[in-house]
C-alpha cells in the first residue's frame, strides 16, 4: 500500500514529466477566463501532450500547513465556474464527494483520465485546504473508502455536509485552488 510520501512523489513526478513533454499552447483564447488568468499568472502550467484531445493544466499540491488538511474534488466546468464566481459549491449533486490527501488527488485525477466515470463530466481537480476539525466532523457524518481513498459526500444523498463546507468557504477558513 503506497504511503502519503509515495503519493506526493507520484504527483510531483507526473507533473514534471508533463512539463517535459508539453506541447506549446498556440492560443489561450479557448480557456475559461479563470483558467487563462491562472495560466498567464503561472499558478497552473501547461502539461498538454502531443495528440491530446483536451488542454491539460496542472499545479503541484499545496505545502503542509499545521491544523489543515487537503481534500480534492473532480469538477465539471459549470461547477468550477460557480465556485469561482460565488466562493461556494453549488447544491447540484446528490453525492458531491471530496477526497482527502494526496491519495485523494490521485483518485480525483482518475475522473479526468477516463479511469473513473461520472455523469458530471469532470474537467478540473480542485484542491481545498480545510481545517482538520471540519474534515473530521464530515468524516463522522459520512465516509467511504474508494480505491484506498477516504471519500466524504457533501450532497443530500450522502452526508449532507455541504452547508457546513460552504460556511467554512464563506468564512475563509477553507480555501481552494485549481490544481
PDB file of N, CA, C and O in Angstrom, residues 64-99:
ATOM      1  N   UNK A  64       2.205  21.430   3.287  1.00  0.00           N
ATOM      2  CA  UNK A  64       1.530  21.132   4.560  1.00  0.00           C
ATOM      3  C   UNK A  64       1.435  22.393   5.420  1.00  0.00           C
ATOM      4  O   UNK A  64       2.406  23.144   5.559  1.00  0.00           O
ATOM      5  N   UNK A  65       0.249  22.625   5.972  1.00  0.00           N
ATOM      6  CA  UNK A  65       0.009  23.729   6.898  1.00  0.00           C
ATOM      7  C   UNK A  65      -0.546  23.118   8.182  1.00  0.00           C
ATOM      8  O   UNK A  65      -1.580  22.434   8.134  1.00  0.00           O
ATOM      9  N   UNK A  66       0.103  23.323   9.324  1.00  0.00           N
ATOM     10  CA  UNK A  66      -0.395  22.729  10.579  1.00  0.00           C
ATOM     11  C   UNK A  66      -1.852  23.123  10.846  1.00  0.00           C
ATOM     12  O   UNK A  66      -2.250  24.271  10.662  1.00  0.00           O
ATOM     13  N   UNK A  67      -2.644  22.134  11.258  1.00  0.00           N
ATOM     14  CA  UNK A  67      -4.044  22.368  11.575  1.00  0.00           C
ATOM     15  C   UNK A  67      -4.979  22.255  10.380  1.00  0.00           C
ATOM     16  O   UNK A  67      -6.189  22.385  10.524  1.00  0.00           O
ATOM     17  N   UNK A  68      -4.411  21.999   9.207  1.00  0.00           N
ATOM     18  CA  UNK A  68      -5.201  21.910   7.977  1.00  0.00           C
ATOM     19  C   UNK A  68      -4.906  20.604   7.263  1.00  0.00           C
ATOM     20  O   UNK A  68      -3.866  19.994   7.446  1.00  0.00           O
ATOM     21  N   UNK A  69      -5.849  20.211   6.417  1.00  0.00           N
ATOM     22  CA  UNK A  69      -5.665  19.059   5.544  1.00  0.00           C
ATOM     23  C   UNK A  69      -6.199  19.430   4.173  1.00  0.00           C
ATOM     24  O   UNK A  69      -6.984  20.372   4.037  1.00  0.00           O
ATOM     25  N   UNK A  70      -5.761  18.711   3.173  1.00  0.00           N
ATOM     26  CA  UNK A  70      -6.223  18.958   1.813  1.00  0.00           C
ATOM     27  C   UNK A  70      -7.238  17.906   1.411  1.00  0.00           C
ATOM     28  O   UNK A  70      -7.072  16.719   1.711  1.00  0.00           O
ATOM     29  N   UNK A  71      -8.293  18.354   0.740  1.00  0.00           N
ATOM     30  CA  UNK A  71      -9.245  17.459   0.102  1.00  0.00           C
ATOM     31  C   UNK A  71      -9.364  17.893  -1.352  1.00  0.00           C
ATOM     32  O   UNK A  71      -9.114  19.053  -1.689  1.00  0.00           O
ATOM     33  N   UNK A  72      -9.732  16.953  -2.197  1.00  0.00           N
ATOM     34  CA  UNK A  72      -9.780  17.190  -3.631  1.00  0.00           C
ATOM     35  C   UNK A  72     -11.149  16.818  -4.167  1.00  0.00           C
ATOM     36  O   UNK A  72     -11.809  15.920  -3.654  1.00  0.00           O
ATOM     37  N   UNK A  73     -11.549  17.523  -5.217  1.00  0.00           N
ATOM     38  CA  UNK A  73     -12.831  17.239  -5.860  1.00  0.00           C
ATOM     39  C   UNK A  73     -12.678  17.368  -7.366  1.00  0.00           C
ATOM     40  O   UNK A  73     -12.229  18.403  -7.855  1.00  0.00           O
ATOM     41  N   UNK A  74     -13.033  16.310  -8.126  1.00  0.00           N
ATOM     42  CA  UNK A  74     -13.093  16.447  -9.584  1.00  0.00           C
ATOM     43  C   UNK A  74     -14.391  17.179  -9.928  1.00  0.00           C
ATOM     44  O   UNK A  74     -15.457  16.833  -9.419  1.00  0.00           O
ATOM     45  N   UNK A  75     -14.304  18.226 -10.755  1.00  0.00           N
ATOM     46  CA  UNK A  75     -15.466  19.061 -11.038  1.00  0.00           C
ATOM     47  C   UNK A  75     -15.566  19.364 -12.529  1.00  0.00           C
ATOM     48  O   UNK A  75     -14.555  19.527 -13.203  1.00  0.00           O
ATOM     49  N   UNK A  76     -16.802  19.474 -13.009  1.00  0.00           N
ATOM     50  CA  UNK A  76     -17.064  19.910 -14.373  1.00  0.00           C
ATOM     51  C   UNK A  76     -17.001  21.432 -14.460  1.00  0.00           C
ATOM     52  O   UNK A  76     -16.982  22.132 -13.436  1.00  0.00           O
ATOM     53  N   UNK A  77     -16.980  21.948 -15.681  1.00  0.00           N
ATOM     54  CA  UNK A  77     -16.830  23.392 -15.897  1.00  0.00           C
ATOM     55  C   UNK A  77     -17.908  24.210 -15.192  1.00  0.00           C
ATOM     56  O   UNK A  77     -17.603  25.250 -14.598  1.00  0.00           O
ATOM     57  N   UNK A  78     -19.160  23.768 -15.249  1.00  0.00           N
ATOM     58  CA  UNK A  78     -20.239  24.553 -14.620  1.00  0.00           C
ATOM     59  C   UNK A  78     -20.043  24.671 -13.118  1.00  0.00           C
ATOM     60  O   UNK A  78     -20.234  25.737 -12.536  1.00  0.00           O
ATOM     61  N   UNK A  79     -19.649  23.570 -12.481  1.00  0.00           N
ATOM     62  CA  UNK A  79     -19.441  23.591 -11.034  1.00  0.00           C
ATOM     63  C   UNK A  79     -18.238  24.457 -10.664  1.00  0.00           C
ATOM     64  O   UNK A  79     -18.289  25.228  -9.707  1.00  0.00           O
ATOM     65  N   UNK A  80     -17.150  24.339 -11.432  1.00  0.00           N
ATOM     66  CA  UNK A  80     -15.962  25.160 -11.170  1.00  0.00           C
ATOM     67  C   UNK A  80     -16.287  26.641 -11.351  1.00  0.00           C
ATOM     68  O   UNK A  80     -15.908  27.472 -10.525  1.00  0.00           O
ATOM     69  N   UNK A  81     -16.988  26.970 -12.424  1.00  0.00           N
ATOM     70  CA  UNK A  81     -17.346  28.377 -12.660  1.00  0.00           C
ATOM     71  C   UNK A  81     -18.219  28.918 -11.529  1.00  0.00           C
ATOM     72  O   UNK A  81     -18.052  30.065 -11.105  1.00  0.00           O
ATOM     73  N   UNK A  82     -19.130  28.105 -11.020  1.00  0.00           N
ATOM     74  CA  UNK A  82     -19.961  28.517  -9.891  1.00  0.00           C
ATOM     75  C   UNK A  82     -19.083  28.777  -8.662  1.00  0.00           C
ATOM     76  O   UNK A  82     -19.238  29.785  -7.976  1.00  0.00           O
ATOM     77  N   UNK A  83     -18.145  27.868  -8.391  1.00  0.00           N
ATOM     78  CA  UNK A  83     -17.223  28.027  -7.261  1.00  0.00           C
ATOM     79  C   UNK A  83     -16.408  29.310  -7.402  1.00  0.00           C
ATOM     80  O   UNK A  83     -16.291  30.091  -6.455  1.00  0.00           O
ATOM     81  N   UNK A  84     -15.869  29.553  -8.587  1.00  0.00           N
ATOM     82  CA  UNK A  84     -15.052  30.748  -8.824  1.00  0.00           C
ATOM     83  C   UNK A  84     -15.885  32.018  -8.640  1.00  0.00           C
ATOM     84  O   UNK A  84     -15.425  32.988  -8.038  1.00  0.00           O
ATOM     85  N   UNK A  85     -17.106  31.997  -9.128  1.00  0.00           N
ATOM     86  CA  UNK A  85     -17.961  33.187  -9.052  1.00  0.00           C
ATOM     87  C   UNK A  85     -18.528  33.445  -7.656  1.00  0.00           C
ATOM     88  O   UNK A  85     -18.611  34.580  -7.209  1.00  0.00           O
ATOM     89  N   UNK A  86     -18.908  32.368  -6.937  1.00  0.00           N
ATOM     90  CA  UNK A  86     -19.625  32.523  -5.665  1.00  0.00           C
ATOM     91  C   UNK A  86     -18.829  32.115  -4.432  1.00  0.00           C
ATOM     92  O   UNK A  86     -19.321  32.286  -3.312  1.00  0.00           O
ATOM     93  N   UNK A  87     -17.648  31.534  -4.608  1.00  0.00           N
ATOM     94  CA  UNK A  87     -16.852  31.004  -3.497  1.00  0.00           C
ATOM     95  C   UNK A  87     -17.660  29.990  -2.676  1.00  0.00           C
ATOM     96  O   UNK A  87     -17.560  29.930  -1.458  1.00  0.00           O
ATOM     97  N   UNK A  88     -18.471  29.219  -3.348  1.00  0.00           N
ATOM     98  CA  UNK A  88     -19.318  28.192  -2.744  1.00  0.00           C
ATOM     99  C   UNK A  88     -19.428  27.024  -3.721  1.00  0.00           C
ATOM    100  O   UNK A  88     -19.336  27.227  -4.930  1.00  0.00           O
ATOM    101  N   UNK A  89     -19.666  25.835  -3.192  1.00  0.00           N
ATOM    102  CA  UNK A  89     -20.021  24.714  -4.053  1.00  0.00           C
ATOM    103  C   UNK A  89     -21.531  24.758  -4.260  1.00  0.00           C
ATOM    104  O   UNK A  89     -22.279  25.010  -3.307  1.00  0.00           O
ATOM    105  N   UNK A  90     -21.986  24.518  -5.479  1.00  0.00           N
ATOM    106  CA  UNK A  90     -23.429  24.525  -5.715  1.00  0.00           C
ATOM    107  C   UNK A  90     -24.088  23.275  -5.137  1.00  0.00           C
ATOM    108  O   UNK A  90     -23.438  22.238  -4.981  1.00  0.00           O
ATOM    109  N   UNK A  91     -25.348  23.375  -4.834  1.00  0.00           N
ATOM    110  CA  UNK A  91     -26.121  22.249  -4.322  1.00  0.00           C
ATOM    111  C   UNK A  91     -26.752  21.524  -5.517  1.00  0.00           C
ATOM    112  O   UNK A  91     -27.962  21.580  -5.715  1.00  0.00           O
ATOM    113  N   UNK A  92     -25.910  20.873  -6.319  1.00  0.00           N
ATOM    114  CA  UNK A  92     -26.395  20.281  -7.563  1.00  0.00           C
ATOM    115  C   UNK A  92     -26.196  18.780  -7.667  1.00  0.00           C
ATOM    116  O   UNK A  92     -26.794  18.151  -8.527  1.00  0.00           O
ATOM    117  N   UNK A  93     -25.341  18.194  -6.830  1.00  0.00           N
ATOM    118  CA  UNK A  93     -25.078  16.761  -6.936  1.00  0.00           C
ATOM    119  C   UNK A  93     -25.542  16.039  -5.675  1.00  0.00           C
ATOM    120  O   UNK A  93     -25.361  16.539  -4.567  1.00  0.00           O
ATOM    121  N   UNK A  94     -26.115  14.855  -5.846  1.00  0.00           N
ATOM    122  CA  UNK A  94     -26.610  14.125  -4.680  1.00  0.00           C
ATOM    123  C   UNK A  94     -25.490  13.597  -3.775  1.00  0.00           C
ATOM    124  O   UNK A  94     -25.676  13.466  -2.584  1.00  0.00           O
ATOM    125  N   UNK A  95     -24.301  13.303  -4.336  1.00  0.00           N
ATOM    126  CA  UNK A  95     -23.204  12.779  -3.513  1.00  0.00           C
ATOM    127  C   UNK A  95     -22.150  13.849  -3.261  1.00  0.00           C
ATOM    128  O   UNK A  95     -21.790  14.123  -2.143  1.00  0.00           O
ATOM    129  N   UNK A  96     -21.623  14.472  -4.289  1.00  0.00           N
ATOM    130  CA  UNK A  96     -20.672  15.580  -4.202  1.00  0.00           C
ATOM    131  C   UNK A  96     -19.468  15.252  -3.309  1.00  0.00           C
ATOM    132  O   UNK A  96     -19.274  15.830  -2.246  1.00  0.00           O
ATOM    133  N   UNK A  97     -18.643  14.341  -3.775  1.00  0.00           N
ATOM    134  CA  UNK A  97     -17.522  13.828  -2.991  1.00  0.00           C
ATOM    135  C   UNK A  97     -16.361  14.804  -2.892  1.00  0.00           C
ATOM    136  O   UNK A  97     -16.027  15.493  -3.847  1.00  0.00           O
ATOM    137  N   UNK A  98     -15.744  14.807  -1.718  1.00  0.00           N
ATOM    138  CA  UNK A  98     -14.416  15.383  -1.530  1.00  0.00           C
ATOM    139  C   UNK A  98     -13.564  14.236  -1.013  1.00  0.00           C
ATOM    140  O   UNK A  98     -14.035  13.387  -0.258  1.00  0.00           O
ATOM    141  N   UNK A  99     -12.312  14.187  -1.450  1.00  0.00           N
ATOM    142  CA  UNK A  99     -11.461  13.046  -1.153  1.00  0.00           C
ATOM    143  C   UNK A  99     -10.180  13.560  -0.510  1.00  0.00           C
ATOM    144  O   UNK A  99      -9.527  14.448  -1.042  1.00  0.00           O
TER     145      UNK A  99
END
